[in-house]
């Protein structure tokens, strides 16, 4: 099957087999009734198949119509998968058409005697585009225009107003369709029915039953992110496992983030980032099988936003290859009596050594003293054992749960106040000015309380996850997760030099600076 890009390219520009500009001008001299026309095709949505069949059908119909009129199609303009009603969408070929109509020729020099479209709403849906098109079209006399209504005289008196009326009706119909679509979408959401046009990752084609392997991958990803894993690591893991998005594409950072932050994971419905709620202001629960609990969803979304400074975007920074890079600090005492205190780096050990990596203080030109060197494998093993013991002791000591959220009554009062205000307004007891003056503060209060509730649920989920068996799960954790846990336990680890010629690994030369329990 021909690729979409190839189809669009073929349907753009000079049609195949068209005579040269000189030959066409000779044809015009021999037949004054011959018209050189250009065709414009556009479609807003190319469908799921993405094969450009919509614009292909339009150009075929226009070519057949041109043949019936004995018109010669000299150029084709094509905007595929582009809306004409949205101001933010730039239609490149439409803009090129306006330029060529003004100059009077196509980019190759063919004269333009007319324009064809299957319908006027292919060309314009906004008043500004209609006015620009009409000005460009009528910049030269004697042109013809053909659409679904047949040949029309755009030079006729009153046609500009007629066109504006048509644009207004088209805009009205477009907005009606959008409103019906939004209402239908929300109604289905309130009923808890799936509304996605594509099979969500983790669910089967019916969008309700789970796909076991995908669902398990999501559960593990959520658990790992809560334990410190990065989305980049999850992305790499899913790529290596051969997982594809519902549209058949390899996972990227952003698509993984979207999957993990989707309220569908815990059974909730959301529209444009807001949870859909019932009459009692409770989140609507969908008809599909959830993959994680609401508490886990609140926790993972809070964690992702926190890492991206509220946006969920990756912060960048270094991805370290060795466990204690930057955590170890050189404790060598310099000649002036001060301590070096420079962050140590991980390096690949020499091939003849029995271990694969080591840690060392940087050279003097890089700010270090180059006096402290530690064997990597034994240093990692010793520090991990200390950290696991510390975290285990803290988890066992913190037996109490996170206190229950104590602002539930405040949220309920705010919700009831908003409902009462809305009812009084609907009953005519308060005027519009009073209603809209008092509504925003209530909505802000409700929004702030819900955000506080979400943060509380996230802390509760993290507290429960912290009580897991650290020692048992440590081996399955990624390097990033282990580094995060170590940094939670210590401010730094001071490494003292071993002394000249001393090659025996001495744990007493490693001193963790523990963080105090909060």
Coordinates of C-alpha atoms in Angstrom, one line a residue:
X1 CA 0.0 0.0 0.0
X2 CA 1.2 3.5 -0.9
X3 CA 2.3 5.5 2.1
X4 CA 0.3 8.5 3.1
X5 CA 3.3 10.9 2.5
X6 CA 3.7 9.5 -1.0
X7 CA 0.0 9.9 -1.7
X8 CA 0.0 13.5 -0.5
X9 CA 3.1 14.3 -2.5
X10 CA 1.6 12.8 -5.6
X11 CA -1.6 14.9 -5.2
X12 CA 0.3 18.2 -4.8
X13 CA 1.7 20.4 -7.5
X14 CA 1.7 19.8 -11.3
X15 CA -0.3 16.8 -12.4
X16 CA 1.6 14.0 -14.0
X17 CA 1.6 14.2 -17.9
X18 CA 0.7 17.9 -18.0
X19 CA 2.2 19.7 -21.1
X20 CA 4.9 22.3 -20.6
X21 CA 4.0 26.0 -19.9
X22 CA 4.9 26.9 -23.5
X23 CA 2.7 24.1 -24.9
X24 CA -0.2 25.1 -22.7
X25 CA 0.1 28.8 -23.8
X26 CA 0.1 27.5 -27.4
X27 CA -3.1 25.5 -26.7
X28 CA -4.7 28.6 -25.2
X29 CA -3.9 30.7 -28.3
X30 CA -5.5 28.0 -30.5
X31 CA -8.6 27.6 -28.2
X32 CA -9.6 30.8 -26.5
X33 CA -12.4 28.9 -24.6
X34 CA -9.9 26.6 -22.8
X35 CA -9.6 27.3 -19.1
X36 CA -6.5 26.5 -16.9
X37 CA -7.8 25.7 -13.4
X38 CA -6.3 24.7 -10.1
X39 CA -7.9 22.3 -7.6
X40 CA -7.8 22.6 -3.8
X41 CA -8.5 19.5 -1.6
X42 CA -8.6 19.5 2.2
X43 CA -9.7 17.2 5.0
X44 CA -9.7 17.8 8.7
X45 CA -9.2 14.3 9.9
X46 CA -7.5 11.6 7.8
X47 CA -9.1 8.7 9.8
X48 CA -7.5 5.9 11.7
X49 CA -6.0 4.3 8.6
X50 CA -4.1 7.5 7.7
X51 CA -3.9 6.7 4.0
X52 CA -5.0 10.1 2.6
X53 CA -8.0 8.5 0.8
X54 CA -10.2 11.6 1.5
X55 CA -8.1 14.0 -0.5
X56 CA -7.5 11.4 -3.1
X57 CA -11.2 11.1 -3.6
X58 CA -11.6 14.9 -3.8
X59 CA -9.0 15.3 -6.5
X60 CA -10.4 12.4 -8.5
X61 CA -13.9 14.0 -8.5
X62 CA -12.5 17.4 -9.4
X63 CA -10.4 16.0 -12.3
X64 CA -13.5 14.2 -13.7
X65 CA -15.6 17.4 -13.5
X66 CA -12.8 19.4 -15.1
X67 CA -12.7 16.9 -18.0
X68 CA -16.4 17.3 -18.5
X69 CA -16.0 21.1 -18.8
X70 CA -12.9 20.7 -21.0
X71 CA -10.9 22.5 -18.4
X72 CA -7.2 21.8 -17.9
X73 CA -6.0 21.1 -14.3
X74 CA -2.6 22.8 -14.1
X75 CA -2.0 22.6 -10.4
X76 CA -3.2 20.8 -7.2
X77 CA -3.2 22.2 -3.7
X78 CA -3.5 19.7 -0.9
X79 CA -3.9 20.3 2.9
X80 CA -4.3 16.8 4.5
X81 CA -5.4 16.3 8.1
X82 CA -5.8 20.1 8.7
X83 CA -8.7 21.9 10.1
X84 CA -10.0 25.1 8.5
X85 CA -12.0 26.3 11.5
X86 CA -9.1 26.5 14.0
X87 CA -7.1 29.8 14.0
X88 CA -4.0 28.0 15.2
X89 CA -3.8 25.7 12.2
X90 CA -1.7 26.9 9.3
X91 CA -2.8 25.5 5.9
X92 CA 0.4 25.8 3.8
X93 CA -1.2 25.0 0.5
X94 CA -4.2 27.3 1.1
X95 CA -1.7 30.1 1.7
X96 CA 0.2 29.2 -1.4
X97 CA -3.1 29.2 -3.4
X98 CA -3.8 32.8 -2.2
X99 CA -0.4 33.9 -3.3
X100 CA -0.6 32.3 -6.7
X101 CA -4.1 33.7 -7.3
X102 CA -2.7 37.2 -6.6
X103 CA 0.2 36.7 -8.9
X104 CA -2.0 35.1 -11.5
X105 CA 0.2 32.0 -12.2
X106 CA 1.2 28.8 -10.5
X107 CA 4.8 28.5 -9.2
X108 CA 5.8 26.9 -12.6
X109 CA 4.2 29.7 -14.5
X110 CA 0.9 28.2 -15.7
X111 CA -1.9 30.8 -15.9
X112 CA -4.8 30.4 -13.4
X113 CA -8.3 31.0 -14.9
X114 CA -10.3 29.3 -12.2
X115 CA -10.5 27.3 -8.9
X116 CA -12.2 24.1 -8.1
X117 CA -13.2 22.5 -4.8
X118 CA -15.6 19.7 -3.9
X119 CA -17.3 22.1 -1.5
X120 CA -16.8 25.7 -0.4
X121 CA -16.1 24.6 3.2
X122 CA -13.0 22.8 1.9
X123 CA -11.5 26.3 1.1
X124 CA -12.8 28.4 4.0
X125 CA -14.7 28.1 7.3
X126 CA -13.9 31.4 8.9
X127 CA -14.9 34.9 7.7
X128 CA -11.3 36.1 7.5
X129 CA -10.3 33.3 5.2
X130 CA -13.3 33.9 3.0
X131 CA -12.5 37.6 2.6
X132 CA -8.8 36.8 1.8
X133 CA -9.8 34.2 -0.7
X134 CA -12.3 36.4 -2.4
X135 CA -9.8 39.3 -2.7
X136 CA -7.1 37.0 -4.2
X137 CA -9.6 35.3 -6.6
X138 CA -11.0 38.6 -7.9
X139 CA -7.6 40.3 -8.3
X140 CA -7.8 39.1 -11.9
X141 CA -10.9 39.3 -14.1
X142 CA -12.8 36.5 -15.8
X143 CA -12.0 33.6 -13.5
X144 CA -14.4 30.6 -12.9
X145 CA -15.2 28.9 -9.6
X146 CA -16.7 25.4 -9.3
X147 CA -17.9 23.5 -6.2
X148 CA -20.8 21.3 -5.2
X149 CA -23.2 24.1 -6.3
X150 CA -21.8 24.1 -9.8
X151 CA -20.1 27.1 -11.5
X152 CA -20.5 30.3 -9.5
X153 CA -19.9 33.9 -10.3
X154 CA -17.8 35.3 -7.4
X155 CA -17.7 38.7 -9.1
X156 CA -21.5 39.1 -8.9
X157 CA -22.9 41.9 -6.7
X158 CA -23.9 40.7 -3.3
X159 CA -21.8 37.5 -3.5
X160 CA -19.5 38.6 -0.8
X161 CA -22.4 38.9 1.7
X162 CA -23.8 35.6 0.5
X163 CA -20.4 34.0 1.1
X164 CA -20.2 35.5 4.6
X165 CA -23.7 34.1 5.4
X166 CA -22.5 30.7 4.2
X167 CA -19.4 30.9 6.4
X168 CA -21.5 31.9 9.4
X169 CA -23.8 28.9 8.8
X170 CA -20.8 26.6 8.4
X171 CA -19.2 27.9 11.6
X172 CA -22.6 27.4 13.5
X173 CA -22.8 23.8 12.3
X174 CA -19.2 23.2 13.2
X175 CA -19.8 24.5 16.7
X176 CA -23.0 22.4 17.1
X177 CA -21.1 19.3 16.1
X178 CA -18.3 20.1 18.6
X179 CA -20.9 20.8 21.3
X180 CA -22.8 17.6 20.6
X181 CA -19.5 15.7 20.6
X182 CA -18.5 17.2 24.0
X183 CA -21.9 16.5 25.5
X184 CA -21.9 13.0 24.2
X185 CA -18.3 12.5 25.5
X186 CA -19.2 13.8 29.0
X187 CA -22.5 11.8 29.2
X188 CA -20.7 8.6 28.4
X189 CA -18.0 9.6 30.9
X190 CA -20.6 10.2 33.6
X191 CA -22.1 6.7 32.9
X192 CA -18.6 5.3 33.3
X193 CA -18.4 4.1 29.7
X194 CA -15.1 4.0 27.7
X195 CA -14.9 6.9 25.4
X196 CA -11.4 6.5 23.8
X197 CA -11.2 6.1 20.1
X198 CA -8.2 3.8 20.5
X199 CA -7.6 0.8 22.7
X200 CA -5.8 2.1 25.8
X201 CA -2.5 0.4 26.6
X202 CA -3.2 -2.2 29.3
X203 CA -6.7 -3.1 28.1
X204 CA -8.1 -5.3 25.4
X205 CA -9.9 -4.2 22.2
X206 CA -13.2 -4.0 24.2
X207 CA -11.5 -1.4 26.4
X208 CA -12.8 -3.1 29.6
X209 CA -10.9 -6.3 30.0
X210 CA -7.1 -6.2 30.8
X211 CA -4.3 -7.4 28.7
X212 CA -2.3 -9.3 31.4
X213 CA 1.2 -8.6 30.2
X214 CA 0.6 -4.9 29.6
X215 CA -1.3 -4.5 32.8
X216 CA 1.4 -6.1 34.8
X217 CA 4.0 -3.9 33.1
X218 CA 2.0 -0.8 34.2
X219 CA 1.7 -2.1 37.8
X220 CA 5.4 -2.7 38.0
X221 CA 6.2 0.7 36.5
X222 CA 3.9 2.5 39.0
X223 CA 5.5 0.6 41.9
X224 CA 9.0 1.3 40.6
X225 CA 8.4 5.0 40.0
X226 CA 7.1 5.3 43.6
X227 CA 10.3 3.6 44.7
X228 CA 12.5 6.0 42.8
X229 CA 12.8 4.7 39.2
X230 CA 12.8 7.3 36.4
X231 CA 10.3 7.3 33.5
X232 CA 13.3 7.1 31.2
X233 CA 14.2 3.8 32.8
X234 CA 10.6 2.6 32.4
X235 CA 10.6 3.7 28.7
X236 CA 13.8 1.8 28.1
X237 CA 12.4 -1.3 29.8
X238 CA 9.2 -1.2 27.7
X239 CA 11.1 -0.8 24.5
X240 CA 13.4 -3.7 25.3
X241 CA 10.3 -5.8 26.1
X242 CA 8.8 -5.0 22.7
X243 CA 5.7 -3.1 24.0
X244 CA 4.1 -0.8 21.5
X245 CA 1.5 1.9 21.9
X246 CA -2.1 1.3 20.9
X247 CA -1.3 2.9 17.6
X248 CA 1.6 0.6 17.0
X249 CA 4.5 3.0 17.8
X250 CA 7.5 2.4 20.1
X251 CA 7.1 4.0 23.5
X252 CA 8.7 7.4 24.1
X253 CA 9.2 9.3 27.4
X254 CA 6.1 11.4 26.9
X255 CA 3.8 8.5 26.0
X256 CA 5.0 6.5 29.0
X257 CA 4.3 9.5 31.2
X258 CA 0.8 9.9 29.8
X259 CA 0.1 6.2 30.5
X260 CA 1.2 6.4 34.1
X261 CA -0.7 9.6 34.8
X262 CA -4.0 8.5 33.2
X263 CA -6.8 8.3 35.8
X264 CA -8.2 5.3 33.9
X265 CA -5.5 3.2 35.6
X266 CA -7.4 3.3 38.9
X267 CA -10.9 3.2 37.2
X268 CA -11.5 7.0 37.3
X269 CA -12.6 9.1 34.3
X270 CA -11.2 12.5 33.6
X271 CA -11.8 15.1 30.9
X272 CA -9.0 17.6 30.1
X273 CA -7.2 16.8 33.3
X274 CA -10.2 17.1 35.6
X275 CA -11.8 14.1 37.3
X276 CA -15.5 13.5 36.3
X277 CA -17.6 13.5 39.4
X278 CA -21.2 12.5 40.2
X279 CA -23.9 14.5 42.0
X280 CA -22.3 13.8 45.4
X281 CA -19.0 15.1 44.0
X282 CA -17.4 11.7 44.0
X283 CA -15.2 10.5 41.2
X284 CA -17.0 8.5 38.5
X285 CA -15.8 4.8 38.4
X286 CA -15.7 3.4 34.9
X287 CA -16.9 0.0 33.7
X288 CA -13.4 -1.2 32.9
X289 CA -11.1 -3.2 35.1
X290 CA -8.7 -1.0 37.1
X291 CA -5.0 -1.8 37.1
X292 CA -4.0 0.0 40.3
X293 CA -5.7 1.6 43.3
X294 CA -6.8 5.2 43.4
X295 CA -4.3 5.7 46.2
X296 CA -1.5 4.4 44.0
X297 CA -2.6 6.7 41.1
X298 CA -2.6 9.8 43.3
X299 CA 0.9 8.9 44.5
X300 CA 2.4 8.2 41.1
X301 CA 1.0 11.4 39.5
X302 CA 2.2 13.4 42.5
X303 CA 5.7 11.8 42.1
X304 CA 5.9 12.5 38.4
X305 CA 4.8 16.1 38.7
X306 CA 7.2 16.7 41.6
X307 CA 10.2 15.5 39.5
X308 CA 9.3 17.7 36.6
X309 CA 8.8 20.8 38.9
X310 CA 5.0 20.5 38.5
X311 CA 5.0 19.7 34.8
X312 CA 5.9 16.1 34.7
X313 CA 8.7 16.8 32.3
X314 CA 12.2 15.3 32.7
X315 CA 14.6 17.6 34.5
X316 CA 17.6 16.5 32.5
X317 CA 20.8 16.2 34.5
X318 CA 23.3 13.3 34.5
X319 CA 22.5 9.6 34.5
X320 CA 25.2 8.0 36.6
X321 CA 26.8 4.7 35.7
X322 CA 28.1 3.9 39.2
X323 CA 26.2 3.6 42.5
X324 CA 28.1 6.1 44.6
X325 CA 29.3 8.7 42.1
X326 CA 28.8 12.2 43.7
X327 CA 27.7 10.6 47.0
X328 CA 31.2 9.7 48.2
X329 CA 33.3 12.7 49.2
X330 CA 37.0 12.9 49.7
X331 CA 38.1 13.2 53.3
X332 CA 41.7 13.8 52.7
X333 CA 43.3 16.4 54.9
X334 CA 45.3 18.9 52.8
X335 CA 48.5 20.6 53.7
X336 CA 46.8 23.7 54.9
X337 CA 44.7 21.6 57.4
X338 CA 41.4 21.8 55.5
X339 CA 39.5 18.8 54.2
X340 CA 39.3 18.2 50.4
X341 CA 35.6 17.4 50.5
X342 CA 35.4 17.1 46.7
X343 CA 32.8 14.7 45.2
X344 CA 34.4 11.5 44.0
X345 CA 33.7 10.0 40.6
X346 CA 33.3 6.5 39.4
X347 CA 35.8 5.1 36.9
X348 CA 36.4 1.9 35.0
X349 CA 39.1 -0.1 36.8
X350 CA 42.2 -1.3 34.9
X351 CA 41.7 -4.6 33.1
X352 CA 44.2 -6.5 35.3
X353 CA 42.3 -5.8 38.5
X354 CA 39.8 -8.3 39.9
X355 CA 37.1 -5.6 40.2
X356 CA 35.4 -3.6 37.4
X357 CA 35.2 -0.1 38.8
X358 CA 36.6 2.2 41.4
X359 CA 35.9 5.6 43.0
X360 CA 38.5 8.4 43.1
X361 CA 38.9 12.0 43.9
X362 CA 39.4 14.2 40.8
X363 CA 42.7 15.6 39.7
X364 CA 43.9 18.9 41.1
X365 CA 43.2 20.7 37.8
X366 CA 39.5 19.6 38.2
X367 CA 39.3 20.9 41.8
X368 CA 40.1 17.7 43.7
X369 CA 43.3 16.4 45.3
X370 CA 43.6 13.0 43.6
X371 CA 44.6 11.4 46.8
X372 CA 41.7 9.1 47.7
X373 CA 40.9 5.9 45.7
X374 CA 38.4 3.2 46.7
X375 CA 37.7 -0.2 45.2
X376 CA 34.2 -0.1 43.7
X377 CA 32.6 -3.4 44.3
X378 CA 33.5 -3.7 48.0
X379 CA 32.6 -0.1 48.7
X380 CA 29.2 -0.5 47.0
X381 CA 28.5 -3.7 48.9
X382 CA 29.4 -2.2 52.3
X383 CA 27.4 1.0 51.9
X384 CA 24.4 -0.8 50.6
X385 CA 24.4 -3.1 53.6
X386 CA 24.5 -0.1 55.9
X387 CA 21.8 1.7 54.1
X388 CA 19.4 -1.3 53.9
X389 CA 19.8 -1.8 57.7
X390 CA 19.1 1.9 58.3
X391 CA 16.0 2.0 56.1
X392 CA 14.7 -1.2 57.6
X393 CA 15.1 0.1 61.1
X394 CA 13.3 3.3 60.2
X395 CA 10.5 1.4 58.6
X396 CA 10.0 -0.8 61.6
X397 CA 10.2 2.2 63.9
X398 CA 7.5 4.1 62.0
X399 CA 4.7 1.8 62.8
X400 CA 2.1 4.5 62.8
X401 CA 0.2 5.3 59.6
X402 CA 0.0 8.7 58.1
X403 CA -2.9 10.4 60.0
X404 CA -6.3 10.4 58.4
X405 CA -7.0 13.5 56.3
X406 CA -8.7 16.0 58.6
X407 CA -10.1 18.4 56.0
X408 CA -13.0 16.2 54.7
X409 CA -15.6 18.3 56.5
X410 CA -14.2 21.5 55.1
X411 CA -14.4 20.1 51.6
X412 CA -18.0 18.9 52.1
X413 CA -19.0 22.3 53.5
X414 CA -17.5 24.0 50.4
X415 CA -19.2 21.7 48.0
X416 CA -22.6 22.1 49.8
X417 CA -22.1 25.9 49.7
X418 CA -21.5 25.9 46.0
X419 CA -24.6 23.7 45.4
X420 CA -26.7 26.0 47.6
X421 CA -25.5 29.0 45.7
X422 CA -26.2 27.4 42.3
X423 CA -29.7 26.4 43.4
X424 CA -30.6 29.9 44.6
X425 CA -29.3 31.3 41.3
X426 CA -31.4 28.8 39.3
X427 CA -34.5 29.5 41.4
X428 CA -34.0 33.2 40.8
X429 CA -33.3 34.1 44.4
X430 CA -29.9 35.7 43.5
X431 CA -29.1 37.7 40.4
X432 CA -26.3 36.9 37.9
X433 CA -23.9 39.5 39.3
X434 CA -24.1 38.1 42.9
X435 CA -23.8 34.5 41.6
X436 CA -20.7 35.1 39.5
X437 CA -19.1 37.2 42.2
X438 CA -19.4 34.5 44.9
X439 CA -18.8 31.4 42.8
X440 CA -15.1 31.8 42.0
X441 CA -13.9 31.8 45.7
X442 CA -15.9 28.7 46.4
X443 CA -14.4 26.9 43.3
X444 CA -10.9 28.0 44.3
X445 CA -11.5 26.6 47.9
X446 CA -12.8 23.3 46.5
X447 CA -9.9 23.0 44.1
X448 CA -7.3 23.7 46.8
X449 CA -8.9 21.2 49.2
X450 CA -8.9 18.5 46.5
X451 CA -5.3 19.2 45.8
X452 CA -4.5 18.8 49.5
X453 CA -6.5 15.6 49.6
X454 CA -4.5 14.2 46.6
X455 CA -1.2 15.1 48.3
X456 CA -2.3 13.4 51.4
X457 CA -3.3 10.2 49.6
X458 CA 0.1 10.3 47.8
X459 CA 1.9 10.5 51.1
X460 CA -0.1 7.7 52.5
X461 CA 0.7 5.5 49.5
X462 CA 4.4 6.3 49.8
X463 CA 4.3 5.5 53.5
X464 CA 2.8 2.1 52.9
X465 CA 5.3 1.4 50.1
X466 CA 8.2 2.3 52.5
X467 CA 7.2 -0.5 54.8
X468 CA 8.1 -3.2 52.2
X469 CA 11.0 -5.5 52.9
X470 CA 13.9 -3.3 51.7
X471 CA 16.5 -6.1 51.8
X472 CA 14.3 -8.5 49.8
X473 CA 13.4 -6.0 47.1
X474 CA 16.8 -4.3 46.8
X475 CA 18.2 -6.6 44.1
X476 CA 15.2 -5.9 41.8
X477 CA 15.7 -2.1 42.0
X478 CA 17.3 -0.1 39.3
X479 CA 20.5 1.9 39.8
X480 CA 18.5 5.1 39.9
X481 CA 16.2 3.7 42.6
X482 CA 19.1 2.5 44.7
X483 CA 20.9 5.9 44.5
X484 CA 17.6 7.6 45.5
X485 CA 17.3 5.4 48.6
X486 CA 20.9 5.9 49.5
X487 CA 20.5 9.7 49.2
X488 CA 17.4 9.5 51.4
X489 CA 19.5 7.8 54.1
X490 CA 22.7 9.8 54.0
X491 CA 23.9 13.3 53.3
X492 CA 27.2 12.0 52.1
X493 CA 29.8 9.3 52.7
X494 CA 33.2 10.5 53.6
X495 CA 36.1 8.4 52.3
X496 CA 39.5 8.7 53.8
X497 CA 42.6 7.8 51.9
X498 CA 44.0 4.3 52.7
X499 CA 47.6 5.4 53.2
X500 CA 50.6 5.0 51.0
X501 CA 51.0 1.5 49.7
X502 CA 48.0 0.2 51.7
X503 CA 45.8 -1.9 49.4
X504 CA 43.7 -3.6 52.0
X505 CA 40.0 -2.6 51.9
X506 CA 39.2 -1.0 55.2
X507 CA 35.6 -0.2 56.1
X508 CA 36.7 2.1 58.9
X509 CA 37.8 4.6 56.2
X510 CA 34.2 5.0 55.0
X511 CA 32.0 7.2 57.3
X512 CA 28.3 7.7 56.4
X513 CA 26.9 11.1 57.4
X514 CA 23.3 9.9 58.2
X515 CA 20.2 12.0 57.7
X516 CA 18.2 12.4 60.9
X517 CA 14.7 10.9 60.8
X518 CA 12.0 13.5 60.1

